[in-house]
CSV table of C-alpha atoms and ligand atoms in Angstrom, one decimal:
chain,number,residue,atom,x,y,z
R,27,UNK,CA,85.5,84.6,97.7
R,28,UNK,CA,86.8,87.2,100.4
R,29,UNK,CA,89.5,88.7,98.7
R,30,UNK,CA,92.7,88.9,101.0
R,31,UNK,CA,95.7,90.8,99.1
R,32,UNK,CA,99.2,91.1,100.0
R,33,UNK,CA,101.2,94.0,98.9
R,34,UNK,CA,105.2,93.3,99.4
R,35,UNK,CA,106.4,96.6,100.2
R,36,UNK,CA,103.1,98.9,100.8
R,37,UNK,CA,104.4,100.9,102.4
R,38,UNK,CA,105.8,103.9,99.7
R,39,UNK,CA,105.2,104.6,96.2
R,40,UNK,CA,103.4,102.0,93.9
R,41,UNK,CA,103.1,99.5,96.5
R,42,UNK,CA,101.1,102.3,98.6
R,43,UNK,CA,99.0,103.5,95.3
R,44,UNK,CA,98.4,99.5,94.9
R,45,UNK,CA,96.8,99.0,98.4
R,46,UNK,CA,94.7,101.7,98.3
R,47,UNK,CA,93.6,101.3,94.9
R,48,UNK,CA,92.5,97.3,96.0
R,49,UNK,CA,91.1,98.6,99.1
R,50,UNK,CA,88.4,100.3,97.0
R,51,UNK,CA,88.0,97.5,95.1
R,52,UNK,CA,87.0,95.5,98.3
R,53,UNK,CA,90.5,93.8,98.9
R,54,UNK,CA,91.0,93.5,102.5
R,55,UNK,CA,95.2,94.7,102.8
R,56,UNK,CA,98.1,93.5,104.4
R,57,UNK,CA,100.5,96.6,103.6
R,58,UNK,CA,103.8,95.1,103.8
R,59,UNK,CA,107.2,97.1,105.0
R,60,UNK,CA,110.2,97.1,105.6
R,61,UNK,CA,111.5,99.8,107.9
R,62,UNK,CA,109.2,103.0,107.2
R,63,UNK,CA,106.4,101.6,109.5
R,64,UNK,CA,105.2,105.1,109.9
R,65,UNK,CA,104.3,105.4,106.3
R,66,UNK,CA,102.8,102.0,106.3
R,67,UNK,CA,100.2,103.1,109.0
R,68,UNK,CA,99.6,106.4,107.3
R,69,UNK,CA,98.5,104.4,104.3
R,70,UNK,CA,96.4,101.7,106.6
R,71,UNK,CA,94.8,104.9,108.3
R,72,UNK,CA,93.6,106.2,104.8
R,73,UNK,CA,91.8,102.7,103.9
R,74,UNK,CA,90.0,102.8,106.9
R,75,UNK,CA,88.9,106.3,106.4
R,76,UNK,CA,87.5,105.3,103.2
R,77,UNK,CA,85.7,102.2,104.8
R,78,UNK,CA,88.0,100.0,104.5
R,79,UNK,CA,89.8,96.3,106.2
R,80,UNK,CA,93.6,96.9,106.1
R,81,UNK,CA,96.7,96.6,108.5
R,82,UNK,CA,100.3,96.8,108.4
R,83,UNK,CA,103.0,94.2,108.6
R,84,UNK,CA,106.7,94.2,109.1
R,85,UNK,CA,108.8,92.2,107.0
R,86,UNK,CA,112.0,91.6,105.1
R,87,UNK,CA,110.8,89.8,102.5
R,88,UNK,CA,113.4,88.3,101.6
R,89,UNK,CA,113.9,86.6,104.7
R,90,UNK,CA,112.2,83.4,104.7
R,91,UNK,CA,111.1,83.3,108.4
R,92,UNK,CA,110.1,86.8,107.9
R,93,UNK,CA,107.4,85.9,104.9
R,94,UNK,CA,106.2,82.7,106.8
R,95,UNK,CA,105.5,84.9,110.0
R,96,UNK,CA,104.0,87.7,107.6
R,97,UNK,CA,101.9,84.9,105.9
R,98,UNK,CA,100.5,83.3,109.2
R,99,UNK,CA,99.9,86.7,110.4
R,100,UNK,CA,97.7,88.0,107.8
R,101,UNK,CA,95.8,84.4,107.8
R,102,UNK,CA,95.1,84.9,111.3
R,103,UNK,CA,94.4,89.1,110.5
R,104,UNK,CA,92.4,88.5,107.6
R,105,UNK,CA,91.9,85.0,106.3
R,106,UNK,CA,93.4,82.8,104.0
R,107,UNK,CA,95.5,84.9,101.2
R,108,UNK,CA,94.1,84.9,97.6
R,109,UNK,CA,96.0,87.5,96.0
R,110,UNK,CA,100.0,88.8,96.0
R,111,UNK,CA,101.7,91.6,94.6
R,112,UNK,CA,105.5,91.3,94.8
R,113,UNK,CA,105.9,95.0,95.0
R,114,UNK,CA,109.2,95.5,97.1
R,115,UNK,CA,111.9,96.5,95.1
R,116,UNK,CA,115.6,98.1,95.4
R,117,UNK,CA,117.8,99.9,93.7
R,118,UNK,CA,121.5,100.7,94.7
R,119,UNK,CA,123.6,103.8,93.3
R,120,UNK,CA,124.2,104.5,89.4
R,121,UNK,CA,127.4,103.1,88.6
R,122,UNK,CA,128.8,100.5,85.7
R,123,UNK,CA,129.3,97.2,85.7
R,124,UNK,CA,132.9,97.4,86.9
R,125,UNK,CA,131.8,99.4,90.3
R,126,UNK,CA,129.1,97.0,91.0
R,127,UNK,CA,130.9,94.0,94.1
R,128,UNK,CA,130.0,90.6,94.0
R,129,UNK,CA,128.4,91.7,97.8
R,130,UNK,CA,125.7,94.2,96.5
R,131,UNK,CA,125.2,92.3,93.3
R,132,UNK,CA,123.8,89.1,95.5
R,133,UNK,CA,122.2,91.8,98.0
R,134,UNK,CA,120.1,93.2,95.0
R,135,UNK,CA,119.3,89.8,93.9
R,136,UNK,CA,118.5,88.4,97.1
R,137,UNK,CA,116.1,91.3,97.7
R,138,UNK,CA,114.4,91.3,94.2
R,139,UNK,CA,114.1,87.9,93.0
R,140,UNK,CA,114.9,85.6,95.9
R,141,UNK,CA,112.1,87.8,97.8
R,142,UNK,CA,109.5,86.6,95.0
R,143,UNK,CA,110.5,83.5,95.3
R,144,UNK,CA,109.9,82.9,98.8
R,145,UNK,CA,106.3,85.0,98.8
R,146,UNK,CA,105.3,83.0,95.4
R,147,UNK,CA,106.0,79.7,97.5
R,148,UNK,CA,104.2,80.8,100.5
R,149,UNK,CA,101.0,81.9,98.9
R,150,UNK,CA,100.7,79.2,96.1
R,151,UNK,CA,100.5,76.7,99.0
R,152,UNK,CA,97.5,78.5,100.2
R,153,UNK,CA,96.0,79.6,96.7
R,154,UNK,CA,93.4,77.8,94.7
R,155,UNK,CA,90.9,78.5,91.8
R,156,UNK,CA,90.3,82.3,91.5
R,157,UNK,CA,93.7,83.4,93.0
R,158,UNK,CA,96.3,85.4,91.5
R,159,UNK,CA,99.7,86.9,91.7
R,160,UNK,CA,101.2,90.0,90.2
R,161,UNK,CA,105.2,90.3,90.2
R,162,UNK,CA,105.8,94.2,89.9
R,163,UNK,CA,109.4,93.5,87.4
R,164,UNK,CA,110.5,96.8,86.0
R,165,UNK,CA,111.3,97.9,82.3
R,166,UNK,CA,115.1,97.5,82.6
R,167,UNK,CA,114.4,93.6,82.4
R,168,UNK,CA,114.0,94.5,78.5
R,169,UNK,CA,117.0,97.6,78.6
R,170,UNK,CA,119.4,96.2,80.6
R,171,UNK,CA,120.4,99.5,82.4
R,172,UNK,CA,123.9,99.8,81.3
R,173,UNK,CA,126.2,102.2,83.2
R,174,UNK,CA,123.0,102.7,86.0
R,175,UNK,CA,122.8,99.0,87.4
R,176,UNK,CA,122.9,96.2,85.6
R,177,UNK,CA,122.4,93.9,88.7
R,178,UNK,CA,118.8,95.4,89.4
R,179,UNK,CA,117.9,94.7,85.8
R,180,UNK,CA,119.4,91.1,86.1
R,181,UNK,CA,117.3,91.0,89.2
R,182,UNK,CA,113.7,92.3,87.4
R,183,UNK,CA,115.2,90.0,84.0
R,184,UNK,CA,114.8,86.7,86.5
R,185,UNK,CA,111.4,87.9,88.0
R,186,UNK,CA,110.1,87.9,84.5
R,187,UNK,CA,111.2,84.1,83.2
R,188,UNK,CA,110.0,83.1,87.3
R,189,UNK,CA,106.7,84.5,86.0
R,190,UNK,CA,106.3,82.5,83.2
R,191,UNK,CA,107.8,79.6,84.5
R,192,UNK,CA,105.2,79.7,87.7
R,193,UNK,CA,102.2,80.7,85.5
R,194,UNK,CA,102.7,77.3,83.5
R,195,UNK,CA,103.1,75.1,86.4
R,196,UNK,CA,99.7,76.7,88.8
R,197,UNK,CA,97.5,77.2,85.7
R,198,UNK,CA,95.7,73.7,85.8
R,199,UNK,CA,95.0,74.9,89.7
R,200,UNK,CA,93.1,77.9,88.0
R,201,UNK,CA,96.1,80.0,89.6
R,202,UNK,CA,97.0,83.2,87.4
R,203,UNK,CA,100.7,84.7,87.6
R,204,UNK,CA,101.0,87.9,85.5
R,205,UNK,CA,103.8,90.7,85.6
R,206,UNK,CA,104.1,94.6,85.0
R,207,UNK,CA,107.2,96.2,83.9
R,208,UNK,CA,106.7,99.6,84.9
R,209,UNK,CA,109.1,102.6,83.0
R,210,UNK,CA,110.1,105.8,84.9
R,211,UNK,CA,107.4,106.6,88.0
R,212,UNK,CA,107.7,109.2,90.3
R,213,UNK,CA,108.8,107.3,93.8
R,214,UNK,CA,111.6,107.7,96.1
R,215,UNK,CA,113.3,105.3,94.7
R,216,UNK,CA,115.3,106.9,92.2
R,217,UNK,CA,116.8,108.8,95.1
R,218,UNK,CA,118.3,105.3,96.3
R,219,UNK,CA,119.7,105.6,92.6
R,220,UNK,CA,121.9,109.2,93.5
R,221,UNK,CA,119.5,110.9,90.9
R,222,UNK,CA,115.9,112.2,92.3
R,223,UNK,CA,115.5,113.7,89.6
R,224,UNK,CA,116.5,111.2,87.1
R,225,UNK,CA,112.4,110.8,85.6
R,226,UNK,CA,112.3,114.4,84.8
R,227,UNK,CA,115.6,114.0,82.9
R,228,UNK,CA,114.7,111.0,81.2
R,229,UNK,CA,111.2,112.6,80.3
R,230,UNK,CA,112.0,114.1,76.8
R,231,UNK,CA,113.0,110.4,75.6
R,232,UNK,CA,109.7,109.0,76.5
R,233,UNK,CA,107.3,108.8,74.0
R,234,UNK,CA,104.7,109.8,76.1
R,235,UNK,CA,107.0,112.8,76.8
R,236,UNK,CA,106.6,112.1,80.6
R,237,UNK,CA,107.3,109.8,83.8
R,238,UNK,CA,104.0,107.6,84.9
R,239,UNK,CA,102.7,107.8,88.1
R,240,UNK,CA,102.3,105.3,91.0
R,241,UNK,CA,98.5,105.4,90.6
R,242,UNK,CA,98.5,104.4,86.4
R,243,UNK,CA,101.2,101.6,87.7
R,244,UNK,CA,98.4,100.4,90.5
R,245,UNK,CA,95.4,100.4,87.8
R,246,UNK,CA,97.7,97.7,85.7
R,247,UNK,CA,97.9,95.6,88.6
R,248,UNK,CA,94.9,95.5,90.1
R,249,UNK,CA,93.6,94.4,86.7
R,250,UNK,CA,95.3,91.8,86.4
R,251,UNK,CA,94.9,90.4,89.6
R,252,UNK,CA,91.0,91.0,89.1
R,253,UNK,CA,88.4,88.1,87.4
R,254,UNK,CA,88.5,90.3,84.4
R,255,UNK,CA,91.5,89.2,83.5
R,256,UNK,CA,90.6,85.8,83.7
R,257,UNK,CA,92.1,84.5,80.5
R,258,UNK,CA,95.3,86.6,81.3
R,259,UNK,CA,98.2,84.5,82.7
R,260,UNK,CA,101.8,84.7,82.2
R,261,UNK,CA,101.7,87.7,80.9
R,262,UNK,CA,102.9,91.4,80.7
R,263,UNK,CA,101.6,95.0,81.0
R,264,UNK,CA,104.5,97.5,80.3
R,265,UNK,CA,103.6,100.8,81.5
R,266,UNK,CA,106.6,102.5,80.5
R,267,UNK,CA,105.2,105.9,78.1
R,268,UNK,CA,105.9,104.4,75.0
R,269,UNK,CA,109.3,103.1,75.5
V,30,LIG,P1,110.0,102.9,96.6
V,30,LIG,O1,109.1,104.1,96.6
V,30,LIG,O2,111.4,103.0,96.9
V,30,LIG,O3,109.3,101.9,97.7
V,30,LIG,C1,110.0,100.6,97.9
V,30,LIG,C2,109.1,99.8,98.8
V,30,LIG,O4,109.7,98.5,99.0
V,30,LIG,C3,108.9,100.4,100.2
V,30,LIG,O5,107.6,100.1,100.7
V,30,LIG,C4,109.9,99.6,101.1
V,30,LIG,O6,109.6,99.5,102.4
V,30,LIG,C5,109.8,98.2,100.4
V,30,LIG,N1,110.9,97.3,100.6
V,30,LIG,C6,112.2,97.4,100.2
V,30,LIG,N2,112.9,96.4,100.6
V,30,LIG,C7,112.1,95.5,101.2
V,30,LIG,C8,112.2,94.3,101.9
V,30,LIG,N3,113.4,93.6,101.9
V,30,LIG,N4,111.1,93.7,102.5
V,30,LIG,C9,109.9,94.4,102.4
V,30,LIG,N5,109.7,95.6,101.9
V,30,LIG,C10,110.8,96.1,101.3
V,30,LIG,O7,109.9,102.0,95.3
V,30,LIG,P2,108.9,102.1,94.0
V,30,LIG,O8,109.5,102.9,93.0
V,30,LIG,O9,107.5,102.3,94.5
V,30,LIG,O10,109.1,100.6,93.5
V,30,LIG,C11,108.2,99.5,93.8
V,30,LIG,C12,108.5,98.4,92.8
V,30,LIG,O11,108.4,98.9,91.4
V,30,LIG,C13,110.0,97.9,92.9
V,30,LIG,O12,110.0,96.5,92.7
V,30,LIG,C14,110.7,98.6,91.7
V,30,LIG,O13,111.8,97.9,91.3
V,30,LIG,C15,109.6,98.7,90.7
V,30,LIG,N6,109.8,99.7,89.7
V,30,LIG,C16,109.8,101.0,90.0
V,30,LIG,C17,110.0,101.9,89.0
V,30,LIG,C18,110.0,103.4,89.2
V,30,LIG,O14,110.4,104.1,88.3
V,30,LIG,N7,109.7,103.9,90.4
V,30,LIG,C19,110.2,101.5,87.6
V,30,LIG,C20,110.2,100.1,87.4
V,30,LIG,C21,110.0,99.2,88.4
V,30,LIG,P3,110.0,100.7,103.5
V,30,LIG,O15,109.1,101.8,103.2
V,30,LIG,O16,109.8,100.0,104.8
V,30,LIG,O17,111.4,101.0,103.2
């Protein structure tokens, strides 16, 4: 099978430690983005430094038309897709419950869950015996992140029962669905959060004694998406230090 891998979100942080970690396992790439195309080519460029097949896509993913255009683009790019990582993920400024509006509540929903949704549908159509999906959930499905935001964990708590759910009904196609919940990683995105430095604070109350990296995240998933893990479906790698 010629492995053809979408990363949702490729363009930064685990996403971009994903893609070039499959490239070297002989994934040809689709590194998705949203806005940061520049970023996106810088890590296209580096896969084809090292040899090899990748190219970047624009795409709100959680834009319907968006995924079917992203889909048919990489089909024509690449081939049929085999493998999807729902990477792309958002997080909004700390606050409690009572700050969070109905409006940025859906927004977070829309661009964590509903996204997964839509890419899940796309690529299952497509996807038979061999093929797999990783959802990239997040820790705070377990936690809950009171008084930091409540509607992202909501958002990574749904990815994890669509998981499951989808794993039962595309096993009997040989179709694995698997998740990871990563902890505190060193990306950019806890600057979206008001805190860049919020893993460093967090640190001394991790086990592990410190934040993970995008690269140990990437390792998790690329496992799980790789024959391997063949007898691994509807499950979960947290990769949270401990915690
Ligand atoms: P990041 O560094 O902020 O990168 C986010 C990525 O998502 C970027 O590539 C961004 O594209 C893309 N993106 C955002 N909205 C998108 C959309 N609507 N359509 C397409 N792409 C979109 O984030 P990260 O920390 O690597 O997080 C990646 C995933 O891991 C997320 O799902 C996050 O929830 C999860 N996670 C992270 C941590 C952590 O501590 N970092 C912990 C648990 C879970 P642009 O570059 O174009 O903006």
């Amino acid at each position: 099978m010629n492995k053809v891998v979408i990363v949702t979100g490729g363009s930064r942080g685990i996403g971009a430690a994903t893609c070039k970690l499959l490239a070297k396992n002989g994934y040809a790439v689709c590194v998705n983005y949203k806005s940061n195309k520049v970023q996106a080519d810088l890590v296209v460029q580096e896969i084809r430094e090292l040899g090899g097949q990748a190219f970047s896509y624009q795409a709100d993913v959680s834009n319907e038309a968006d995924v079917t255009a992203l889909f048919e683009a990489v089909q024509t790019t690449l081939g049929p897709v085999t493998h999807l990582v729902n990477n792309a993920g958002i997080l909004r400024q700390q606050a409690s419950l009572l700050e969070i509006d109905t409006e940025r509540f859906n927004d977070v929903l829309i661009t964590n869950t509903t996204s997964c949704f839509i890419c899940c549908k796309a690529a299952i159509r497509s996807m038979g015996k061999g093929c797999a999906i990783v959802n990239v959930s997040s820790a705070a499905s377990k936690t809950g992140s009171p008084f930091e935001y409540i509607d992202y964990a909501t958002s990574k708590g749904a990815m994890d029962t669509l998981t499951i759910g989808l794993s039962k009904e595309v096993a009997a196609q040989g179709i694995r669905v698997n998740g990871v919940r990563p902890g505190c990683i060193y990306t950019d995105i806890h600057a979206d959060g008001g805190e860049p430095g919020r893993v460093d604070r967090l640190s001394p109350n991790i086990p592990l004694q410190r934040g993970g990296t995008p690269e140990e995240v990437a390792h998790a998933i690329v496992w799980l998406l790789s024959d391997e893990a063949s007898y691994v479906t509807g499950s979960f790698i947290d990769l949270a230090g401990g915690n």
